[in-house]
Coordinates of C-alpha atoms in Angstrom, one line a residue:
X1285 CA -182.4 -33.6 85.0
X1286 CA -184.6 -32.0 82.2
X1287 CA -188.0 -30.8 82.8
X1288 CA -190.4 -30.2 79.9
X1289 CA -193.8 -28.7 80.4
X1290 CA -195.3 -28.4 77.5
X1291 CA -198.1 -25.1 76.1
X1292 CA -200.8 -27.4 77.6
X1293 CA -199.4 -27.8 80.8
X1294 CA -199.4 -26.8 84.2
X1295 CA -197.1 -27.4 87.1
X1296 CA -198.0 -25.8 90.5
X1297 CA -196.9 -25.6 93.9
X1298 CA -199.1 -26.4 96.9
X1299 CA -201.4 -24.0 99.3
X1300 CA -201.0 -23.6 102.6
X1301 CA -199.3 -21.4 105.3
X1302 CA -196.4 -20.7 103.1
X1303 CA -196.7 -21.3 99.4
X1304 CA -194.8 -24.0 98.3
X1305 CA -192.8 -23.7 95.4
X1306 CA -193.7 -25.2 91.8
X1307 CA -190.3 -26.5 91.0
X1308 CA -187.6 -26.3 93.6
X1309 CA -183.9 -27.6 92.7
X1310 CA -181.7 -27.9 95.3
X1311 CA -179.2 -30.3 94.6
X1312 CA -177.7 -31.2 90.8
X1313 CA -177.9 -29.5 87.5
X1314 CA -181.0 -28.7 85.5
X1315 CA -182.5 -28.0 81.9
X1316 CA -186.1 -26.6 81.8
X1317 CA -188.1 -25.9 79.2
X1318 CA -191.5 -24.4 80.3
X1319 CA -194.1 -23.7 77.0
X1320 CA -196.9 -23.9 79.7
X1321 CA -197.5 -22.3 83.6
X1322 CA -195.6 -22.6 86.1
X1323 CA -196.8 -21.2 89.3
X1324 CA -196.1 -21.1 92.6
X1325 CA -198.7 -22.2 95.4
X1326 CA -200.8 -19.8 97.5
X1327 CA -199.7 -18.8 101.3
X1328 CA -202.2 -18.4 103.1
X1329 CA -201.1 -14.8 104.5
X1330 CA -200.1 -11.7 101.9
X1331 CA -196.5 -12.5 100.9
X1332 CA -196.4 -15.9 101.5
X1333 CA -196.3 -17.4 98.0
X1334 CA -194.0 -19.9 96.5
X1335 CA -192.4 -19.2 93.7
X1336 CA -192.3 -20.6 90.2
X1337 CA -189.0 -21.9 90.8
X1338 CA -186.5 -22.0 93.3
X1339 CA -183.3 -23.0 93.4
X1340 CA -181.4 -22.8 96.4
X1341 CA -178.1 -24.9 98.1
X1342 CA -175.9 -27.0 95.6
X1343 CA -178.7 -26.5 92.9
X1344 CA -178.5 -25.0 89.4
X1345 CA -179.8 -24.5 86.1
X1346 CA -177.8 -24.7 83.2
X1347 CA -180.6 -23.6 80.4
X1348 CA -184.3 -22.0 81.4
X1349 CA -186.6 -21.4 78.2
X1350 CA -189.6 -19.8 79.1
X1351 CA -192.7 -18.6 77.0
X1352 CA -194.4 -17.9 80.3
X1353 CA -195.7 -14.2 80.8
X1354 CA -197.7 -11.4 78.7
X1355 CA -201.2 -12.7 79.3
X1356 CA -200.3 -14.7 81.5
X1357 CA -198.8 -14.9 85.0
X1358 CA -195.1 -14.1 84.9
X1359 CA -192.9 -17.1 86.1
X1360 CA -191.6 -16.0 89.4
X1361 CA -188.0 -17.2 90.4
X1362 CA -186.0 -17.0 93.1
X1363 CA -182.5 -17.9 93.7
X1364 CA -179.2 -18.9 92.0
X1365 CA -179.9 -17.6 87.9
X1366 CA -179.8 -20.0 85.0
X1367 CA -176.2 -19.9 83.2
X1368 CA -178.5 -19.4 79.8
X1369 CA -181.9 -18.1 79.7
X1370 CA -183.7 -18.2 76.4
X1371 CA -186.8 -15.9 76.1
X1372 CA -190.0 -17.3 73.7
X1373 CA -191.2 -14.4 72.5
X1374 CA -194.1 -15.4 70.0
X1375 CA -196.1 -12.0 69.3
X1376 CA -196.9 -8.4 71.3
X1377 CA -198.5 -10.4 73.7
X1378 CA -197.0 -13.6 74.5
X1379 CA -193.8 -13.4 75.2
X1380 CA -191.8 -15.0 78.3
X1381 CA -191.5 -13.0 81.7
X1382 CA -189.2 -13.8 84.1
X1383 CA -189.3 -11.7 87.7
X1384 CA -186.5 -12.7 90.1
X1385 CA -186.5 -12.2 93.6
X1386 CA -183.2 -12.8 95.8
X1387 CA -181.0 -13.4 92.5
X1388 CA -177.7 -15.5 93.2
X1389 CA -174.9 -15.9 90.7
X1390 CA -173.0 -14.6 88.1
X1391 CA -174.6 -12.5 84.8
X1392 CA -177.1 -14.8 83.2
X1393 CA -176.6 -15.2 79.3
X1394 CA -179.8 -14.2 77.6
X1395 CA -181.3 -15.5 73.9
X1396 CA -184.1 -16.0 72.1
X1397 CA -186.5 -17.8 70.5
X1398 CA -188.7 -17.0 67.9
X1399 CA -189.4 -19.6 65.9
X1400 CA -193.2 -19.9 66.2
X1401 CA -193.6 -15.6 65.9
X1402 CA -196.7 -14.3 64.4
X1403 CA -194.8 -10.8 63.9
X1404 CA -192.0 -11.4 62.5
X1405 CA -191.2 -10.5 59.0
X1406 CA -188.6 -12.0 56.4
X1407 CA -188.6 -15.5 58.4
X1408 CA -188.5 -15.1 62.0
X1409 CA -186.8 -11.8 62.0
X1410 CA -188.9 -9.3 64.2
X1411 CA -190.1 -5.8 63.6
X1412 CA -189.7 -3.2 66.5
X1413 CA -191.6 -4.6 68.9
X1414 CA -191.8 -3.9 73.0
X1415 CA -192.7 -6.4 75.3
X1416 CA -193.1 -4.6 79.0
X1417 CA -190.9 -6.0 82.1
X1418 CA -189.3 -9.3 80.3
X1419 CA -187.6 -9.7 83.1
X1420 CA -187.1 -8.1 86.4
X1421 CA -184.3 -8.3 89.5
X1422 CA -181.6 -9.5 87.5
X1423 CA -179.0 -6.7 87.7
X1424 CA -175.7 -8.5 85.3
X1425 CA -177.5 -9.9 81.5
X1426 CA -175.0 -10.8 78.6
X1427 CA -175.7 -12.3 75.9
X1428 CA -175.2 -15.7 74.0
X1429 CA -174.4 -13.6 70.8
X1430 CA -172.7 -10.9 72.6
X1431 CA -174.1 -8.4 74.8
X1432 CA -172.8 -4.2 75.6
X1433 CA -174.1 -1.8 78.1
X1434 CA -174.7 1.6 76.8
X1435 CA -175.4 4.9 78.5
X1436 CA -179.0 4.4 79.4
X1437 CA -178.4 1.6 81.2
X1438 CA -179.5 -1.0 78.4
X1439 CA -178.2 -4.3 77.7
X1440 CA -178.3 -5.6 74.4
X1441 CA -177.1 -7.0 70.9
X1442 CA -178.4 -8.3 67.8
X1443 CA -180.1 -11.3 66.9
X1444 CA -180.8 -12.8 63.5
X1445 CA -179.2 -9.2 61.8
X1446 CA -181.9 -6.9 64.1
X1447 CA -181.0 -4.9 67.2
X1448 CA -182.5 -6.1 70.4
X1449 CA -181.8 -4.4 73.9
X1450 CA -183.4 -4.7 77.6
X1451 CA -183.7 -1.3 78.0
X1452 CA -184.8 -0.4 82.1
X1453 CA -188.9 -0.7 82.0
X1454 CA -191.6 1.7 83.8
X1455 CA -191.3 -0.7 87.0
X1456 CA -187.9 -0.3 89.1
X1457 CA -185.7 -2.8 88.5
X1458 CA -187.5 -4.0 85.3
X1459 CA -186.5 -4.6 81.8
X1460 CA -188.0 -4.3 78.9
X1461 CA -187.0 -6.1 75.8
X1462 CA -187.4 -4.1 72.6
X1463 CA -186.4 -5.5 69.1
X1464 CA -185.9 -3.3 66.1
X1465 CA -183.9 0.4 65.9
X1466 CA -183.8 3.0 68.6
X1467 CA -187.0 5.0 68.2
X1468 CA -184.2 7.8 69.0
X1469 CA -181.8 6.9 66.4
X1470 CA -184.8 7.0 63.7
X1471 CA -185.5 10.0 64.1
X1472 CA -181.7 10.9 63.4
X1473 CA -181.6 9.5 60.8
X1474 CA -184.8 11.0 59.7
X1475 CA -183.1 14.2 60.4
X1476 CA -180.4 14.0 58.3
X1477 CA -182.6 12.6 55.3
X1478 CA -184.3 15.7 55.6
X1479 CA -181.4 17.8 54.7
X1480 CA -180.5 16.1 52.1
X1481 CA -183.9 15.9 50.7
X1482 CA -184.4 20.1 50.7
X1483 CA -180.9 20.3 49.2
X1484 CA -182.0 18.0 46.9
X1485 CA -184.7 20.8 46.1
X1486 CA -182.7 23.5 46.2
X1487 CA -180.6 22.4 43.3
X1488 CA -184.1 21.5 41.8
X1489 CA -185.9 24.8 42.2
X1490 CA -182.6 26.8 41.8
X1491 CA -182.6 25.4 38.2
X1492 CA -186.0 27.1 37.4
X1493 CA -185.4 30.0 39.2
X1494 CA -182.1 30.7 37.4
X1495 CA -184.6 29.5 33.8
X1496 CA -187.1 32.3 35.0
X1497 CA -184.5 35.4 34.7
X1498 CA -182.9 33.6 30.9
X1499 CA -182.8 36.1 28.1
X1500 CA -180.8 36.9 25.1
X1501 CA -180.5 40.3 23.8
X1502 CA -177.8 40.0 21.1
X1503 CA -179.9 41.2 17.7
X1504 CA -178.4 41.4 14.5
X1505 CA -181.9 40.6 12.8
X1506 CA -184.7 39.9 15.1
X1507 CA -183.8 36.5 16.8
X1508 CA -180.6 35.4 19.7
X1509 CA -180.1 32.4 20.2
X1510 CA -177.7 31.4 23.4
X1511 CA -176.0 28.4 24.4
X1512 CA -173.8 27.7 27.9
X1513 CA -173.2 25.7 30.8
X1514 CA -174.2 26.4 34.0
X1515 CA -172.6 24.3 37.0
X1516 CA -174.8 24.9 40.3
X1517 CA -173.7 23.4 44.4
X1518 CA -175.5 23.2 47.1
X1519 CA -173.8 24.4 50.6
X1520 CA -174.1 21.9 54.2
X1521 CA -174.4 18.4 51.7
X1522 CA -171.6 19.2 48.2
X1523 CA -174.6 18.7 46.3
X1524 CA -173.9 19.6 43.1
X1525 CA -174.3 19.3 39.0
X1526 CA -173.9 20.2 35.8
X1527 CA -176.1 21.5 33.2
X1528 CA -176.0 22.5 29.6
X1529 CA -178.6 25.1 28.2
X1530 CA -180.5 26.2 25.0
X1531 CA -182.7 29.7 24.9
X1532 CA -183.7 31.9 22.3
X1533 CA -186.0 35.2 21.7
X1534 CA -187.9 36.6 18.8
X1535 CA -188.3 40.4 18.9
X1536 CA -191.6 41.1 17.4
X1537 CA -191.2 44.8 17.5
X1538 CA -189.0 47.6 19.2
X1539 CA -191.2 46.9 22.2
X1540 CA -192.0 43.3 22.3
X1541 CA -189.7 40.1 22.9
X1542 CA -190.6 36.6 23.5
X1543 CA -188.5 33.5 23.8
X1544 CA -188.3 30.0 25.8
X1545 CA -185.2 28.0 26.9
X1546 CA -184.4 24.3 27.5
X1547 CA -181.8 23.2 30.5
X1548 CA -180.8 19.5 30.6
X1549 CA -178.4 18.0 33.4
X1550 CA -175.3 16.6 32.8
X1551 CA -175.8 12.7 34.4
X1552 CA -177.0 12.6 37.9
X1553 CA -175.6 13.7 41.0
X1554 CA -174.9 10.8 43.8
X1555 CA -174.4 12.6 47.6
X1556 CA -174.2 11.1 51.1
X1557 CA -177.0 8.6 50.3
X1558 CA -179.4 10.4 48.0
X1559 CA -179.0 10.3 44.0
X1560 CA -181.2 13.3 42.1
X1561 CA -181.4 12.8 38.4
X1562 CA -183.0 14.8 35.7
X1563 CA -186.7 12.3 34.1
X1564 CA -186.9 15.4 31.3
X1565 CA -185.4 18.6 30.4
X1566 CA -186.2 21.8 32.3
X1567 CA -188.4 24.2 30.2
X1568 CA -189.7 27.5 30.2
X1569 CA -190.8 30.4 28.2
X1570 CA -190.4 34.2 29.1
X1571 CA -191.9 37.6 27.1
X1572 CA -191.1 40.9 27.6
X1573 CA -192.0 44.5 27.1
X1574 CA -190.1 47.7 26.9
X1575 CA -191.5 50.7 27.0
X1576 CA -188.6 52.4 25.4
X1577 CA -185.8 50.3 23.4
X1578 CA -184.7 47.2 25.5
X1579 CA -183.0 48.4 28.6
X1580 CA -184.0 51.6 28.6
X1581 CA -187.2 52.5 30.8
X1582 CA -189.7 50.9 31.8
X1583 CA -189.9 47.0 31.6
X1584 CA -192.1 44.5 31.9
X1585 CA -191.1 40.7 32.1
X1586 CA -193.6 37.5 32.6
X1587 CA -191.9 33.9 32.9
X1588 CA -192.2 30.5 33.3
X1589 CA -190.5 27.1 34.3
X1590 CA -191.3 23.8 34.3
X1591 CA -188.4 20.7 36.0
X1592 CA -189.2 17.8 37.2
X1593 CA -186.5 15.1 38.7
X1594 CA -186.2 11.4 40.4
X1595 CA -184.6 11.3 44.0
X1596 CA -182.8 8.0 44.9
X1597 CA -183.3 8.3 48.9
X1598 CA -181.3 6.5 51.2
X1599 CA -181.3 6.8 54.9
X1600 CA -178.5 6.2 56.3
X1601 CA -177.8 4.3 59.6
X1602 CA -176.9 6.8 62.5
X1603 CA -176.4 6.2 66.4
X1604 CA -177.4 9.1 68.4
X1605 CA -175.0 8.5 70.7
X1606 CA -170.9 7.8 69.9
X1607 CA -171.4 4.8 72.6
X1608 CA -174.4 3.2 71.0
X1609 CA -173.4 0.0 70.1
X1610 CA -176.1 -1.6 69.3
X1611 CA -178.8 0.6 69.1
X1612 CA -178.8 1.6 65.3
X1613 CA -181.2 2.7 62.7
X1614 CA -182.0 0.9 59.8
X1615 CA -180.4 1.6 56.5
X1616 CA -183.6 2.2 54.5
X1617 CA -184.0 3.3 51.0
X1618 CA -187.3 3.9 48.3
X1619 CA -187.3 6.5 45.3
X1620 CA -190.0 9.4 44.5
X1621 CA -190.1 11.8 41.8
X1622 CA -190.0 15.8 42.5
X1623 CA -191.9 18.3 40.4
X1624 CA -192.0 22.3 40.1
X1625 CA -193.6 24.5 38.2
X1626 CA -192.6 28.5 38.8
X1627 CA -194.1 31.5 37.3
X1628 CA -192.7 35.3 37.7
X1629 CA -193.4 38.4 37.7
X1630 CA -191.1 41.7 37.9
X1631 CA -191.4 45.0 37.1
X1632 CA -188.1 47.1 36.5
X1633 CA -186.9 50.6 35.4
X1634 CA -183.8 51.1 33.3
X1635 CA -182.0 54.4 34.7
X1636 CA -179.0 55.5 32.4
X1637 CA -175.7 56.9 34.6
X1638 CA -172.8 57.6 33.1
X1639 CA -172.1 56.8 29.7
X1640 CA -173.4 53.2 28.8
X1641 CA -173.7 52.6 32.5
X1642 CA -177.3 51.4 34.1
X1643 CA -178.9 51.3 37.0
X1644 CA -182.3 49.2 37.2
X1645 CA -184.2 48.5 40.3
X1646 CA -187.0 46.2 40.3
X1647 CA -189.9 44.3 42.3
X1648 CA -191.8 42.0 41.3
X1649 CA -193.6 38.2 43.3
X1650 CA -192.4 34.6 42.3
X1651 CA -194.8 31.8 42.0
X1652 CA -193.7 28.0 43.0
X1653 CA -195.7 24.9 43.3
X1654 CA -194.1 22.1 44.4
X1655 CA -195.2 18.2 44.5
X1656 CA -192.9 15.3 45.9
X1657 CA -194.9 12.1 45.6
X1658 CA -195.3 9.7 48.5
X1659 CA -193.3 6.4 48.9
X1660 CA -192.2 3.8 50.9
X1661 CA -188.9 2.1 51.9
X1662 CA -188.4 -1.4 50.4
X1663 CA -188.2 -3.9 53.0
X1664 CA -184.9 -6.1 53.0
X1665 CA -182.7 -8.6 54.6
X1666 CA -181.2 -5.1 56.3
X1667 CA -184.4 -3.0 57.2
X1668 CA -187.1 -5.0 58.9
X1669 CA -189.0 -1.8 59.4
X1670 CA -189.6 0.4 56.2
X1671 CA -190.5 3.6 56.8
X1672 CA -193.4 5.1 54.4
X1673 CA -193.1 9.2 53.8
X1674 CA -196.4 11.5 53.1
X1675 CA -196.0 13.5 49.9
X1676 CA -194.8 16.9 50.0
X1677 CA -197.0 19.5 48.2
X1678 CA -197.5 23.0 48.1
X1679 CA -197.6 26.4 46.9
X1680 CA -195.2 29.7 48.0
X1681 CA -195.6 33.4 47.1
X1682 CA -192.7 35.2 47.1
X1683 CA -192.1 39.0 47.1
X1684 CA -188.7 39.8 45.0
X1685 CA -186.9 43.2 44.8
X1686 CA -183.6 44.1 44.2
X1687 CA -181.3 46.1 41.8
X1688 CA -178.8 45.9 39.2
X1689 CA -176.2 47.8 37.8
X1690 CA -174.4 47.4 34.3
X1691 CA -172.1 48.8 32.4
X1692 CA -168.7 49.0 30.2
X1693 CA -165.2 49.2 31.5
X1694 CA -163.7 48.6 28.0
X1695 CA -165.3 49.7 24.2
X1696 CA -166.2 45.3 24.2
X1697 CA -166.1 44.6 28.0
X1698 CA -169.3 44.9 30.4
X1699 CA -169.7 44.0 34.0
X1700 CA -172.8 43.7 35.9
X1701 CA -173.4 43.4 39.2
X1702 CA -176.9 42.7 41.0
X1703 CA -178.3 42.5 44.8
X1704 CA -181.7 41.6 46.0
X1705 CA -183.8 40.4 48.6
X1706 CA -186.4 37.9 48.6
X1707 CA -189.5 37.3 51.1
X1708 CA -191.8 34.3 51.5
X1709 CA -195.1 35.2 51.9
X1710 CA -196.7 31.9 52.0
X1711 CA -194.6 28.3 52.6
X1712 CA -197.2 25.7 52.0
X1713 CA -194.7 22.8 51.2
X1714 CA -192.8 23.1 54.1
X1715 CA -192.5 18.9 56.1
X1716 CA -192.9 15.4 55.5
X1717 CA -194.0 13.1 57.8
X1718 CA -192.5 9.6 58.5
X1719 CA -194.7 6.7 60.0
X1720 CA -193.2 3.0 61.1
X1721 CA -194.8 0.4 63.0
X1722 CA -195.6 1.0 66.7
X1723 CA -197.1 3.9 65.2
X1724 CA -193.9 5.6 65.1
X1725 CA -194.3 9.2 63.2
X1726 CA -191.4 11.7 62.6
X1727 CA -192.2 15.2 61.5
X1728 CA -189.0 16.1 58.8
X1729 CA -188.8 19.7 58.0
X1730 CA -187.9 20.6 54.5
X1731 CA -188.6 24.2 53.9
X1732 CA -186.5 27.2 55.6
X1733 CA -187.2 28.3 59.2
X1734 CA -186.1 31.9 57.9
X1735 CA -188.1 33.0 55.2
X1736 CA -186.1 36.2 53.7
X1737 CA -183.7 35.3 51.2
X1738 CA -180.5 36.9 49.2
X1739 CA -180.1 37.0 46.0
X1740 CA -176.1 38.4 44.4
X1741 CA -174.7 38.3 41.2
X1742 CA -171.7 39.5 39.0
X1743 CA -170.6 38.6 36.0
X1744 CA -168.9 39.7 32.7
X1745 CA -169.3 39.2 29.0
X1746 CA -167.0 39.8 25.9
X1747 CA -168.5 41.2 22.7
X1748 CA -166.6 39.5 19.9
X1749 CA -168.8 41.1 17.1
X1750 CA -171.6 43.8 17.6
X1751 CA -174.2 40.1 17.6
X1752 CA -172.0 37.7 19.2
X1753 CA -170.6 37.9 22.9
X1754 CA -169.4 35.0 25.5
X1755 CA -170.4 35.5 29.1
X1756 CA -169.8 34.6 32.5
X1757 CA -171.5 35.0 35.6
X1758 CA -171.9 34.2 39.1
X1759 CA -174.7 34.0 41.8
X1760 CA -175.2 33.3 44.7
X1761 CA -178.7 32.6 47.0
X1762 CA -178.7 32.8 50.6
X1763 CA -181.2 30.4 52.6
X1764 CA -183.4 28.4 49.6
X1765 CA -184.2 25.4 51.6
X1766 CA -183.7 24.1 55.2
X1767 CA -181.9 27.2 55.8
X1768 CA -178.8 26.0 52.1
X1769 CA -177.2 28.1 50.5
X1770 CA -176.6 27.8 46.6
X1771 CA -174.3 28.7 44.3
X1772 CA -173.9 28.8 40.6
X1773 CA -171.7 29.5 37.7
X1774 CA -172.5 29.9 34.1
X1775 CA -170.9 30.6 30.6
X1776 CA -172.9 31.4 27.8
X1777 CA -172.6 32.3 23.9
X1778 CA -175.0 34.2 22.3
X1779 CA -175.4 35.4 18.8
X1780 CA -177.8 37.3 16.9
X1781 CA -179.6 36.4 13.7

């Protein structure tokens, strides 16, 4: 037997003492399809109401499709469960409901339809979407394309590439049925975005910093020019990359130098889902002022960097739980560009020791503004539910001090060796929100929960003539963003003109 009752319709058990019921089966097999009401009658005392359906004795039904519920009454069932029930689910609102009462039978096979949604994206594919108690008193659900059990008590699969799950509902013994990504997941994923995003901006901003202390002292005239390499790695992520640089300074008088540089990256660099790559050369410029002969007294230094770079972001898929096994997050991916501009100031005093040994210590505050652009995901056959990302902008102050020792252990060989501290004063780029449908929103932190940072450095250099010397020199910072370390090597060749 096959019943069809279509959006129009309405099929409807009789009043009286005991509600009778609208469709009762009791003998044979059945298909229904219900696009309209089905109700059951009104008793004529509380709790006396038929039931939508019932099927009872040598009945059964082989396939229920139901669009019945949301707005409108849910279709009440009692009895032996369909072998397949197929849920309409045609927008936020009208969706089929189906709330059992004495449930006989094995697990009931559940599936959809969504051929006629008004929500779905990319065809009928859905969105994250929740429609409240889909069904209730049916404690065994697979599914007709394969269904798990996780840890939180939710059934569910995929269907048509997007997670769905009938996750336990605000009403005991209720369901409801959620398509899209785990909310939870997300925000994992998020998570882990974020770190790679502020490592992503530590390699950026550790760029200009390094740019802000560049100078070049070997004179045989009144101009050095210096050329190197500088390879620079991001701790918690292996970010990493290379970079090849060009600086020079003019000495104007015995007191005076200026000079700028230029720092280029070598390719880009592609790490656990996010690709940062250079749109210009780093620049900056620097001048400064001696009040004796350079490195000797009293010192003065001003600089500046500009670096700007394009960020690849992907966000990976993640399960918040190693048993989720079909509650995922969507693979999601869009491209922004990041700027910095950084200014400095510092104040130092050379202190001779021993002969050709100094000692400087030195203070001085660090300007950085910072400007990520907004963007969006792209949506895809994969990600049904793009996020979209507020820009992050923003100025921080930073106090600097520290002090440096140099010196020679051989008539052409000097080491140095350098330590400092470094305290935000103000963080104003410091999170970016996430937003999603549902109006989902994720707060992603990029700046650093600790706001001191270190600052070490050693290095060596070789004087092949009394104007030409190769260098090379470590440092190290502790704590540059999201709480990454960073680390960088450099050789450099200067010569004097």
């Amino acid at each position: 037997m096959t019943v069809y009752n279509a959006s129009t319709g309405t099929i409807s058990g009789g009043a009286g003492s005991t509600g009778g019921n609208g469709i009762e089966i009791t003998g044979g097999t059945a298909t229904i399809d219900n696009r309209g009401l089905i109700l059951g009658g009104l008793g004529s005392t509380a709790g006396n109401n038929g039931f939508g359906i019932m099927v009872s004795g040598n009945g059964a039904i082989d396939h229920l499709t139901n669009a019945q519920g949301g707005n409108n009454n849910a279709l009440t069932y009692n009895g032996t469960l369909p072998t397949y029930y197929t849920i309409i689910a045609d927008n936020a609102t009208s969706y089929g409901q189906l709330w059992v009462t004495g449930a006989v039978g094995p697990d009931m096979a559940v599936n959809f339809d969504t051929t006629n949604s008004t929500i779905g994206r990319e065809g009928n594919r859905f969105t994250t979407l929740i429609h409240a108690d889909a069904i209730m008193g049916v404690t065994g659900i697979t599914g007709a394309t394969g269904a798990a059990l996780n840890a939180r008590g939710d059934w569910g699969g995929t269907y048509l590439g997007s997670s769905w799950r009938l996750t336990p509902g605000s009403t005991t013994g209720s369901y409801d049925l959620i398509f899209g990504a785990y909310p939870d997941n997300t925000r994992a994923s998020l998570d882990y975005t974020a770190k790679q995003v502020a490592s992503a901006v530590g390699l950026h901003t550790s760029k200009l910093y390094s740019g802000l202390d560049q100078d070049c002292l070997s004179y045989s005239g009144n101009t050095c020019v210096s050329l190197g390499s500088r390879f620079t790695k991001v701790s918690g992520n292996d970010a990493d990359s290379g970079y090849g640089f060009l600086s020079a300074s003019q000495r104007v008088n015995n007191n005076l130098r200026v000079g700028g540089w230029v720092d280029q990256s070598m390719g880009s660099d592609t790490r656990n889902g996010l690709t940062t790559k250079s749109t210009l050369p780093s620049f900056g410029a620097f001048a400064v002022w001696n009040a004796e002969n350079a490195n000797k007294g009293l010192e003065v230094r001003f600089s500046g960097a500009y670096g700007e770079s394009k960020l690849n972001i992907r966000r990976d898929a993640v399960f918040s739980q190693p048993d989720d096994l079909f509650g995922f997050s969507e693979q999601g991916a869009g491209a922004t560009k990041l700027r910095t501009i950084a200014a400095q100031g510092l104040v130092s005093y050379h202190i001779p020791m021993a002969d050709k040994w100094t000692v400087t210590p030195s203070a001085g505050l660090r300007f950085t503004n910072l400007k990520m652009n907004s963007y969006s995901e792209t949506a895809s056959d994969a990600v049904f539910d793009p996020m979209h990302y507020t820009g992050l902008s923003g100025n921080t102050v930073t106090a600097l001090a520290g002090v440096r020792m140099m010196g020679y252990v051989a008539p052409k060989v000097g080491v140095f060796a350098s330590a400092g501290v470094e305290q935000d004063i103000q963080n104003g780029a410091s999170s970016i929100t996430a937003t999603g449908l549902d109006s989902f929103s994720h707060k992603m932190n990029i700046s650093n929960t600790n706001k001191t940072h270190g600052n070490f450095g050693a290095g060596t250099w070789y004087e092949m003539t009394s104007s030409t010397s190769i260098g090379v020199n470590f440092n190290y910072r502790t704590n540059v963003t999201n709480n990454n370390n960073v680390m960088s090597g450099m050789v450099t060749l200067k010569a004097g003109f």
